[in-house]
Short mmCIF file of C-alpha atoms in Angstrom, two decimals:
data_model
loop_
_atom_site.label_atom_id
_atom_site.label_comp_id
_atom_site.label_asym_id
_atom_site.label_seq_id
_atom_site.Cartn_x
_atom_site.Cartn_y
_atom_site.Cartn_z
CA MET O 1188 173.04 129.27 226.68
CA LEU O 1189 176.54 128.52 228.16
CA ALA O 1190 178.08 125.33 229.20
CA GLN O 1191 177.03 124.14 232.71
CA ARG O 1192 180.60 124.22 233.98
CA THR O 1193 180.57 128.01 233.80
CA ALA O 1194 177.90 128.21 236.60
CA LEU O 1195 180.42 126.62 238.85
CA LEU O 1196 183.13 129.05 238.45
CA LYS O 1197 183.90 132.66 239.38
CA GLY O 1198 186.85 134.66 238.45
CA SER O 1199 190.03 134.36 240.49
CA GLY O 1200 189.46 135.96 244.03
CA THR O 1201 193.21 137.24 243.90
CA ALA O 1202 192.55 139.03 240.48
CA ALA O 1203 189.28 140.37 241.57
CA ALA O 1204 191.20 141.95 244.44
CA ARG O 1205 193.67 143.38 242.08
CA ALA O 1206 190.88 144.83 239.88
CA ALA O 1207 189.28 146.29 243.18
CA ALA O 1208 192.33 148.14 244.09
CA LYS O 1209 192.64 149.40 240.36
CA GLU O 1210 189.38 150.53 240.39
CA ALA O 1211 189.75 152.51 243.79
CA ALA O 1212 192.96 154.20 242.42
CA ASP O 1213 191.28 155.02 239.14
CA ALA O 1214 188.58 156.71 241.24
CA GLY O 1215 191.38 158.92 243.00
CA VAL O 1216 192.03 156.85 246.06
CA GLN O 1217 195.81 156.80 246.87
CA VAL O 1218 195.88 153.12 247.22
CA VAL O 1219 198.95 150.93 248.52
CA ASP O 1220 198.20 147.58 246.78
CA LEU O 1221 199.05 144.48 248.82
CA THR O 1222 197.03 142.15 246.84
CA ALA O 1223 199.48 140.91 243.92
CA GLY O 1224 201.43 137.69 244.20
CA GLU O 1225 204.42 139.16 242.67
CA ILE O 1226 207.67 140.73 243.71
CA TRP O 1227 208.71 144.10 242.45
CA THR O 1228 212.29 143.98 241.41
CA ASP O 1229 214.56 144.43 238.48
CA LEU O 1230 215.03 141.65 235.94
CA ALA O 1231 217.77 139.12 236.32
CA PRO O 1232 220.58 139.94 233.84
CA THR O 1233 220.80 136.42 232.76
CA ILE O 1234 217.16 136.43 231.90
CA ARG O 1235 217.46 139.79 229.90
CA ASP O 1236 220.56 138.50 228.12
CA GLY O 1237 218.99 135.13 227.20
CA ALA O 1238 215.82 136.86 226.03
CA ILE O 1239 217.77 139.42 223.80
CA ALA O 1240 220.09 136.77 222.44
CA ALA O 1241 217.04 134.69 221.40
CA ILE O 1242 215.46 137.78 219.58
CA ASP O 1243 218.68 138.69 217.76
CA LYS O 1244 218.98 135.12 216.62
CA GLY O 1245 215.48 135.67 214.91
CA ILE O 1246 214.24 132.63 217.07
CA ASN O 1247 210.37 132.64 216.55
CA ARG O 1248 209.05 129.41 215.83
CA TYR O 1249 207.38 126.50 217.62
CA THR O 1250 209.43 124.36 220.01
CA GLU O 1251 208.19 120.93 221.09
CA THR O 1252 205.02 121.06 222.82
CA ILE O 1253 206.29 120.61 226.28
CA GLY O 1254 209.47 122.71 225.62
CA LEU O 1255 212.69 122.96 224.44
CA MET O 1256 214.71 119.67 224.99
CA ASP O 1257 217.70 121.69 226.24
CA LEU O 1258 215.37 123.33 228.88
CA ARG O 1259 213.82 120.10 229.74
CA GLU O 1260 217.16 118.55 230.45
CA ALA O 1261 218.31 121.53 232.63
CA LEU O 1262 215.17 121.25 234.70
CA ALA O 1263 215.57 117.38 235.06
CA ARG O 1264 219.09 118.47 236.58
CA LYS O 1265 217.38 121.19 238.84
CA VAL O 1266 214.70 118.54 240.11
CA THR O 1267 217.47 115.97 240.52
CA ALA O 1268 219.45 118.35 242.69
CA GLU O 1269 216.32 119.22 244.68
CA THR O 1270 215.16 115.79 245.29
CA GLY O 1271 218.18 113.50 245.33
CA GLN O 1272 216.76 111.44 242.78
CA ALA O 1273 217.62 111.08 239.09
CA TRP O 1274 215.11 112.56 236.57
CA GLY O 1275 215.23 112.74 232.92
CA ALA O 1276 213.81 114.96 230.27
CA SER O 1277 210.88 112.60 229.56
CA GLU O 1278 209.73 113.12 232.99
CA ILE O 1279 209.49 117.11 232.50
CA ALA O 1280 206.80 119.17 230.92
CA VAL O 1281 207.37 123.04 230.54
CA THR O 1282 204.20 124.90 230.45
CA ALA O 1283 202.74 128.51 230.56
CA GLY O 1284 203.12 129.08 234.26
CA ALA O 1285 202.23 126.85 237.15
CA LYS O 1286 198.70 127.32 236.48
CA GLN O 1287 198.81 125.44 233.25
CA ALA O 1288 200.91 122.74 234.96
CA LEU O 1289 197.99 122.19 237.44
CA PHE O 1290 195.56 122.38 234.81
CA ASN O 1291 197.18 119.73 232.96
CA ALA O 1292 197.61 117.55 235.73
CA ALA O 1293 193.91 117.82 236.56
CA MET O 1294 192.99 117.09 233.06
CA VAL O 1295 195.08 113.87 232.98
CA LEU O 1296 194.14 112.58 236.49
CA LEU O 1297 190.64 113.25 236.97
CA ASP O 1298 187.42 111.81 235.62
CA PRO O 1299 183.96 113.25 236.27
CA GLY O 1300 182.92 112.85 239.92
CA ASP O 1301 186.49 112.24 241.33
CA GLU O 1302 187.28 113.76 244.59
CA VAL O 1303 190.45 115.88 245.41
CA ILE O 1304 191.17 116.65 248.86
CA ILE O 1305 192.53 120.42 249.16
CA PRO O 1306 193.49 121.97 252.90
CA ALA O 1307 191.94 125.06 253.48
CA PRO O 1308 192.92 128.02 253.23
CA TYR O 1309 193.75 127.25 249.75
CA TRP O 1310 194.93 129.11 246.64
CA THR O 1311 191.87 129.87 244.81
CA THR O 1312 192.69 127.97 241.43
CA PHE O 1313 193.19 124.63 243.00
CA PRO O 1314 189.28 123.85 243.44
CA ALA O 1315 188.41 125.77 240.40
CA GLN O 1316 190.53 123.70 238.13
CA VAL O 1317 189.26 120.67 239.77
CA GLN O 1318 185.79 121.52 238.89
CA ILE O 1319 186.77 122.44 235.21
CA ALA O 1320 188.04 118.76 234.90
CA GLY O 1321 184.78 117.56 236.16
CA GLY O 1322 186.09 116.67 239.62
CA VAL O 1323 184.82 117.53 243.41
CA PRO O 1324 187.11 119.70 245.53
CA VAL O 1325 186.92 118.40 249.16
CA HIS O 1326 188.14 120.86 251.64
CA VAL O 1327 189.96 120.15 254.84
CA ASP O 1328 190.07 123.25 257.26
CA THR O 1329 193.36 123.85 258.97
CA ARG O 1330 192.67 126.78 261.08
CA ALA O 1331 192.16 124.85 264.32
CA ASN O 1332 195.71 123.53 263.95
CA GLY O 1333 197.53 126.77 262.96
CA PHE O 1334 197.11 126.20 259.48
CA VAL O 1335 198.85 122.89 259.30
CA PRO O 1336 196.66 120.04 258.08
CA ARG O 1337 196.11 117.00 260.52
CA ILE O 1338 196.38 113.48 259.28
CA GLU O 1339 193.44 112.23 260.81
CA ASP O 1340 191.19 115.18 259.20
CA ILE O 1341 192.52 114.14 255.99
CA VAL O 1342 191.78 110.49 256.49
CA ALA O 1343 188.22 111.32 257.49
CA ALA O 1344 187.81 113.22 254.07
CA ILE O 1345 188.74 110.19 252.03
CA THR O 1346 185.99 108.33 250.27
CA PRO O 1347 185.99 105.67 247.56
CA ARG O 1348 185.91 108.60 244.94
CA THR O 1349 188.93 110.22 246.17
CA ARG O 1350 191.73 110.32 243.51
CA ALA O 1351 194.12 112.89 244.69
CA ILE O 1352 195.34 115.31 247.49
CA VAL O 1353 196.78 118.75 246.94
CA ILE O 1354 200.01 119.47 249.07
CA ASN O 1355 201.11 123.32 248.66
CA THR O 1356 204.09 124.10 250.68
CA PRO O 1357 205.11 126.89 251.39
CA ASN O 1358 201.19 127.51 251.24
CA ASN O 1359 199.71 130.35 249.54
CA PRO O 1360 198.01 132.16 251.34
CA THR O 1361 199.14 131.41 254.95
CA GLY O 1362 202.99 130.75 254.31
CA THR O 1363 202.84 127.58 256.38
CA VAL O 1364 205.65 125.31 255.62
CA TYR O 1365 205.10 121.53 256.03
CA ASP O 1366 207.74 119.58 258.10
CA ARG O 1367 209.32 116.28 257.24
CA THR O 1368 207.14 114.37 259.54
CA LEU O 1369 203.84 115.57 258.11
CA LEU O 1370 205.01 115.23 254.39
CA ARG O 1371 205.96 111.49 255.14
CA ALA O 1372 202.74 110.94 256.84
CA LEU O 1373 200.93 112.30 253.68
CA GLY O 1374 203.06 110.31 251.28
CA GLU O 1375 202.35 107.14 253.35
CA LEU O 1376 198.85 107.92 253.24
CA ALA O 1377 198.64 108.39 249.60
CA ILE O 1378 200.42 105.17 248.95
CA GLU O 1379 198.14 103.30 251.18
CA ARG O 1380 194.82 104.73 249.85
CA ASP O 1381 196.12 104.63 246.14
CA LEU O 1382 195.90 108.40 245.75
CA TRP O 1383 197.96 110.91 243.32
CA ILE O 1384 199.77 113.81 245.12
CA ILE O 1385 199.74 117.15 243.42
CA PHE O 1386 202.91 118.89 245.04
CA ASP O 1387 202.82 122.55 244.56
CA GLU O 1388 206.17 123.97 245.50
CA CYS O 1389 206.27 127.33 243.65
CA TYR O 1390 207.25 129.33 246.71
CA ARG O 1391 210.08 126.90 247.74
CA ASP O 1392 212.94 129.48 247.24
CA PHE O 1393 211.54 131.89 250.01
CA ILE O 1394 211.66 129.96 253.45
CA HIS O 1395 211.84 131.91 256.71
CA THR O 1396 212.05 129.03 259.21
CA ASP O 1397 214.38 126.48 260.47
CA VAL O 1398 211.87 123.72 259.36
CA GLY O 1399 213.03 124.45 255.76
CA HIS O 1400 211.42 123.30 252.47
CA HIS O 1401 211.38 119.40 251.53
CA SER O 1402 210.26 117.88 248.40
CA ILE O 1403 207.88 115.09 249.13
CA VAL O 1404 209.83 112.80 247.04
CA SER O 1405 213.02 113.48 248.83
CA VAL O 1406 211.21 112.63 251.91
CA ILE O 1407 209.25 109.44 250.88
CA PRO O 1408 210.78 108.38 247.55
CA GLU O 1409 208.24 105.65 247.23
CA ALA O 1410 205.58 108.16 246.62
CA ARG O 1411 207.45 109.38 243.28
CA SER O 1412 205.39 107.18 240.90
CA ARG O 1413 202.26 108.86 242.25
CA THR O 1414 203.51 112.37 242.61
CA VAL O 1415 203.29 115.57 240.21
CA ILE O 1416 205.73 118.20 241.10
CA VAL O 1417 204.60 121.73 240.02
CA ASN O 1418 206.76 124.71 239.89
CA ALA O 1419 207.44 127.93 238.15
CA PHE O 1420 209.77 130.85 237.61
CA SER O 1421 206.98 133.44 238.31
CA LYS O 1422 208.05 133.71 241.94
CA ALA O 1423 211.66 132.36 242.17
CA LEU O 1424 212.86 134.80 239.37
CA ALA O 1425 210.11 137.44 239.71
CA LEU O 1426 208.93 136.68 236.18
CA THR O 1427 205.08 136.67 236.56
CA GLY O 1428 204.46 137.98 233.19
CA TRP O 1429 206.68 135.56 231.33
CA ARG O 1430 204.33 132.58 232.10
CA ILE O 1431 206.96 129.85 232.33
CA GLY O 1432 206.33 126.78 234.75
CA TYR O 1433 206.85 123.14 234.60
CA LEU O 1434 205.85 119.92 236.11
CA ALA O 1435 207.62 116.63 236.91
CA GLY O 1436 205.99 113.17 236.98
CA PRO O 1437 206.07 109.80 235.62
CA ASP O 1438 206.93 109.60 232.05
CA HIS O 1439 203.42 108.08 231.09
CA LEU O 1440 201.75 111.12 232.79
CA VAL O 1441 204.05 113.52 230.98
CA ARG O 1442 203.23 111.83 227.63
CA SER O 1443 199.40 112.43 228.41
CA VAL O 1444 200.23 115.90 229.44
CA THR O 1445 201.92 116.63 226.19
CA ALA O 1446 198.50 115.48 224.24
CA VAL O 1447 196.63 117.78 226.34
CA GLN O 1448 198.81 121.01 226.00
CA SER O 1449 199.09 120.19 222.33
CA HIS O 1450 195.36 121.05 221.98
CA THR O 1451 195.45 123.98 224.46
CA THR O 1452 198.53 126.41 224.30
CA SER O 1453 200.99 124.26 222.35
CA ASN O 1454 204.26 125.21 223.42
CA PRO O 1455 205.06 127.75 226.04
CA ASN O 1456 206.68 131.36 224.70
CA VAL O 1457 209.72 130.38 222.88
CA ILE O 1458 211.48 133.66 224.12
CA ALA O 1459 210.86 133.07 227.66
CA GLN O 1460 211.94 129.43 227.24
CA HIS O 1461 215.39 130.66 226.02
CA ALA O 1462 215.61 133.20 228.71
CA VAL O 1463 215.09 130.72 231.41
CA LEU O 1464 217.50 128.30 229.80
CA HIS O 1465 220.02 130.76 229.57
CA HIS O 1466 219.65 131.69 233.12
CA LEU O 1467 219.96 128.04 234.44
CA GLN O 1468 223.10 127.40 232.45
CA ASN O 1469 224.82 130.84 233.37
CA THR O 1470 223.36 131.76 237.00
CA ASP O 1471 225.87 132.09 239.86
CA GLY O 1472 223.03 132.31 242.39
CA THR O 1473 223.70 136.02 242.90
CA PHE O 1474 220.16 137.35 241.81
CA GLU O 1475 218.28 134.72 243.84
CA ALA O 1476 220.32 135.48 246.89
CA ARG O 1477 219.47 139.33 246.32
CA LEU O 1478 215.85 138.43 246.01
CA GLN O 1479 215.65 136.35 249.05
CA ASN O 1480 217.53 139.02 251.10
CA GLN O 1481 215.04 141.82 249.72
CA LEU O 1482 212.17 139.45 250.80
CA THR O 1483 213.76 138.83 254.35
CA ALA O 1484 214.19 142.34 254.99
CA ALA O 1485 210.80 143.20 253.90
CA ARG O 1486 209.37 140.50 256.04
CA ASN O 1487 211.25 141.66 259.05
CA MET O 1488 210.14 145.26 258.75
CA GLY O 1489 206.51 144.22 258.13
CA LEU O 1490 206.32 142.03 261.21
CA GLY O 1491 207.63 144.83 263.22
CA VAL O 1492 204.95 147.08 261.92
CA LEU O 1493 202.21 144.54 262.24
CA SER O 1494 203.29 143.86 265.97
CA GLY O 1495 201.32 147.03 266.59
CA LEU O 1496 197.91 145.28 266.04
CA SER O 1497 195.99 145.09 269.01
CA ARG O 1498 193.66 142.42 268.31
CA ILE O 1499 194.93 140.19 265.63
CA PRO O 1500 197.80 137.73 266.22
CA LEU O 1501 201.14 138.31 264.54
CA PRO O 1502 201.33 136.00 261.34
CA THR O 1503 204.10 133.51 261.26
CA ALA O 1504 204.83 134.17 257.59
CA MET O 1505 207.04 130.88 257.42
CA GLY O 1506 207.41 130.77 253.72
CA GLY O 1507 206.49 132.81 250.58
CA PHE O 1508 206.13 136.55 250.56
CA TYR O 1509 202.70 136.98 252.30
CA PHE O 1510 201.39 137.97 255.72
CA TYR O 1511 198.31 136.04 256.48
CA LEU O 1512 196.02 137.74 259.16
CA ASP O 1513 193.78 135.83 261.54
CA ILE O 1514 191.09 138.65 261.95
CA LYS O 1515 188.38 136.49 263.43
CA ASN O 1516 188.32 138.79 266.69
CA LEU O 1517 187.38 141.64 264.22
CA VAL O 1518 184.57 140.28 262.35
CA ALA O 1519 183.17 137.45 264.59
CA PRO O 1520 183.96 138.01 268.32
CA GLU O 1521 182.77 135.60 270.77
CA PRO O 1522 180.28 134.70 270.79
CA TRP O 1523 180.39 134.31 267.11
CA ASN O 1524 177.65 136.32 265.40
CA LEU O 1525 178.93 136.55 261.90
CA VAL O 1526 176.33 138.01 259.42
CA ILE O 1527 177.58 137.01 256.01
CA GLY O 1528 177.24 139.84 253.51
CA ASP O 1529 176.77 142.47 256.18
CA ARG O 1530 179.81 142.18 258.77
CA ASP O 1531 182.07 139.88 257.18
CA VAL O 1532 185.71 140.13 255.89
CA ASP O 1533 184.85 140.95 252.57
CA MET O 1534 183.03 144.30 253.79
CA LEU O 1535 185.83 144.99 255.98
CA VAL O 1536 188.50 144.75 252.82
CA ARG O 1537 186.25 147.29 250.99
CA GLU O 1538 186.01 149.41 253.93
CA MET O 1539 189.77 149.54 254.05
CA ILE O 1540 190.30 150.14 250.38
CA ALA O 1541 187.85 153.07 250.55
CA LYS O 1542 188.88 154.77 253.99
CA ALA O 1543 192.61 153.63 254.64
CA GLY O 1544 193.51 153.16 250.88
CA VAL O 1545 195.01 149.92 251.33
CA ALA O 1546 194.02 146.84 249.04
CA THR O 1547 194.35 143.22 250.55
CA VAL O 1548 192.79 139.94 249.47
CA SER O 1549 189.82 138.70 251.43
CA GLY O 1550 190.18 135.14 253.09
CA THR O 1551 186.86 134.16 251.36
CA ALA O 1552 189.08 133.91 248.30
CA PHE O 1553 190.83 131.06 249.99
CA GLY O 1554 187.83 129.33 251.69
CA ASP O 1555 188.29 131.06 254.96
CA PRO O 1556 185.89 133.75 256.14
CA PHE O 1557 188.28 134.97 258.83
CA GLY O 1558 191.60 135.56 256.87
CA MET O 1559 193.25 138.47 254.97
CA ARG O 1560 196.37 138.24 252.81
CA LEU O 1561 198.81 140.82 252.36
CA SER O 1562 201.54 140.67 249.91
CA TYR O 1563 205.03 142.09 251.07
CA GLY O 1564 206.72 141.90 247.56
CA ILE O 1565 206.05 145.42 246.88
CA PRO O 1566 208.80 148.40 247.06
CA TRP O 1567 209.82 148.89 250.83
CA GLY O 1568 208.60 152.61 251.18
CA ARG O 1569 205.02 151.63 249.93
CA LEU O 1570 204.91 148.56 252.07
CA GLN O 1571 205.89 150.48 255.17
CA GLU O 1572 203.28 153.15 254.34
CA GLY O 1573 200.63 150.49 253.52
CA LEU O 1574 201.11 148.42 256.66
CA GLY O 1575 201.02 151.41 258.75
CA ARG O 1576 197.84 152.53 257.45
CA LEU O 1577 196.52 149.00 257.73
CA VAL O 1578 197.51 148.86 261.41
CA GLY O 1579 195.98 152.32 262.24
CA PHE O 1580 192.53 151.16 260.41
CA LEU O 1581 192.17 147.61 261.93
CA ASN O 1582 193.18 149.03 265.61
CA ALA O 1583 190.43 151.44 265.24
CA TRP O 1584 187.87 149.29 263.64
CA SER O 1585 184.66 148.45 265.62
CA TYR O 1586 182.87 145.38 264.91
CA GLY O 1587 179.54 146.43 263.22
CA ALA O 1588 180.29 150.08 263.68
CA THR O 1589 180.68 151.01 260.18
CA PRO O 1590 178.22 153.60 258.75
CA GLU O 1591 176.78 150.81 256.36
CA ALA O 1592 175.98 148.43 259.18
CA GLU O 1593 174.55 151.16 261.57
CA ASN O 1594 172.23 152.56 258.84
CA LYS O 1595 171.11 148.72 258.06
CA GLU O 1596 170.36 148.27 261.82
CA LYS O 1597 168.46 151.50 262.14
CA GLU O 1598 166.42 150.62 259.12
CA SER O 1599 165.51 147.13 260.61
CA SER O 1600 164.68 148.55 264.10
#
């Protein structure tokens, strides 16, 4: 018999979407894969040089559990510049990607039964890790407000068991960027109700709006003592496979994180640590600017193609590198008549892989039955082809008119 917690968890919805795309490709379908949360680009020269230098020096031993001191000091300088407040190495923990930073935070902050408020749509890992820690995810829907949480909805979700709130900006999957007014209100609420803030800003380097990205700690410094900042180099430097992330928080929290990490992964990959350290010490910003320009061009081209959608609103795509489509009009036209498992977004996503050769992530992975996420981090030509196929398929798609649905209707009549 397995542990009870395993019954609460399913595999990552985004990982499942990638697996479905691979399965279709292995079956001979010419698939354009828009599922992965990563950017296709060359490695930053500074990352390559730092890794090679570390290998040439024969570096292969443990580092401190929460990372090289030099790297933590460099990250402290980075967070200081980004927040306008002084941070030290004792307030930084280097982790095996942002997922481990979030896991560590959940393990040191939550007791069984503690509730965590998570605006929806949400990245699939947020509620899963809360459950692993014995907590209870409490979702607050944001669809009615353009995927921006309303303070009154957050307040209504707070109970005596509420321990923390997750703030993810730019948001994955929607791309929504929270403005200063909202961040201040959330920070003030956390202070008033004695809540922790888990502030995930992994997409902070990719902003496509005048709103701009702001760290909640820079907007409301009084919230610093109850905030855990989570970031990584997976997106900012296109290093998803290298697994280097970090968190910044009060030093007593970092000490507890150190203890947790010492019993899980121990230190992050030593070569990756040296590579990132070399980059932070030597970058002139050229690689980051090229990556930003690549994504800006892909976004602009993609929005041009998606403007051909006839029944789906054009996504705002304010930040990150995803287009998030609201496909309610396709799967649940007014009056709503959604038949879960028969005519839902999951079925539409499966149909599009099989018939159009385009793989996307269903909104159900993010707690949204009417959404669809498309990554525009793939090569330009493939992106243009995939979005063109997607537009043609969705424009022609008729609610309930797939062969599978028609056959089931005939059988039931």
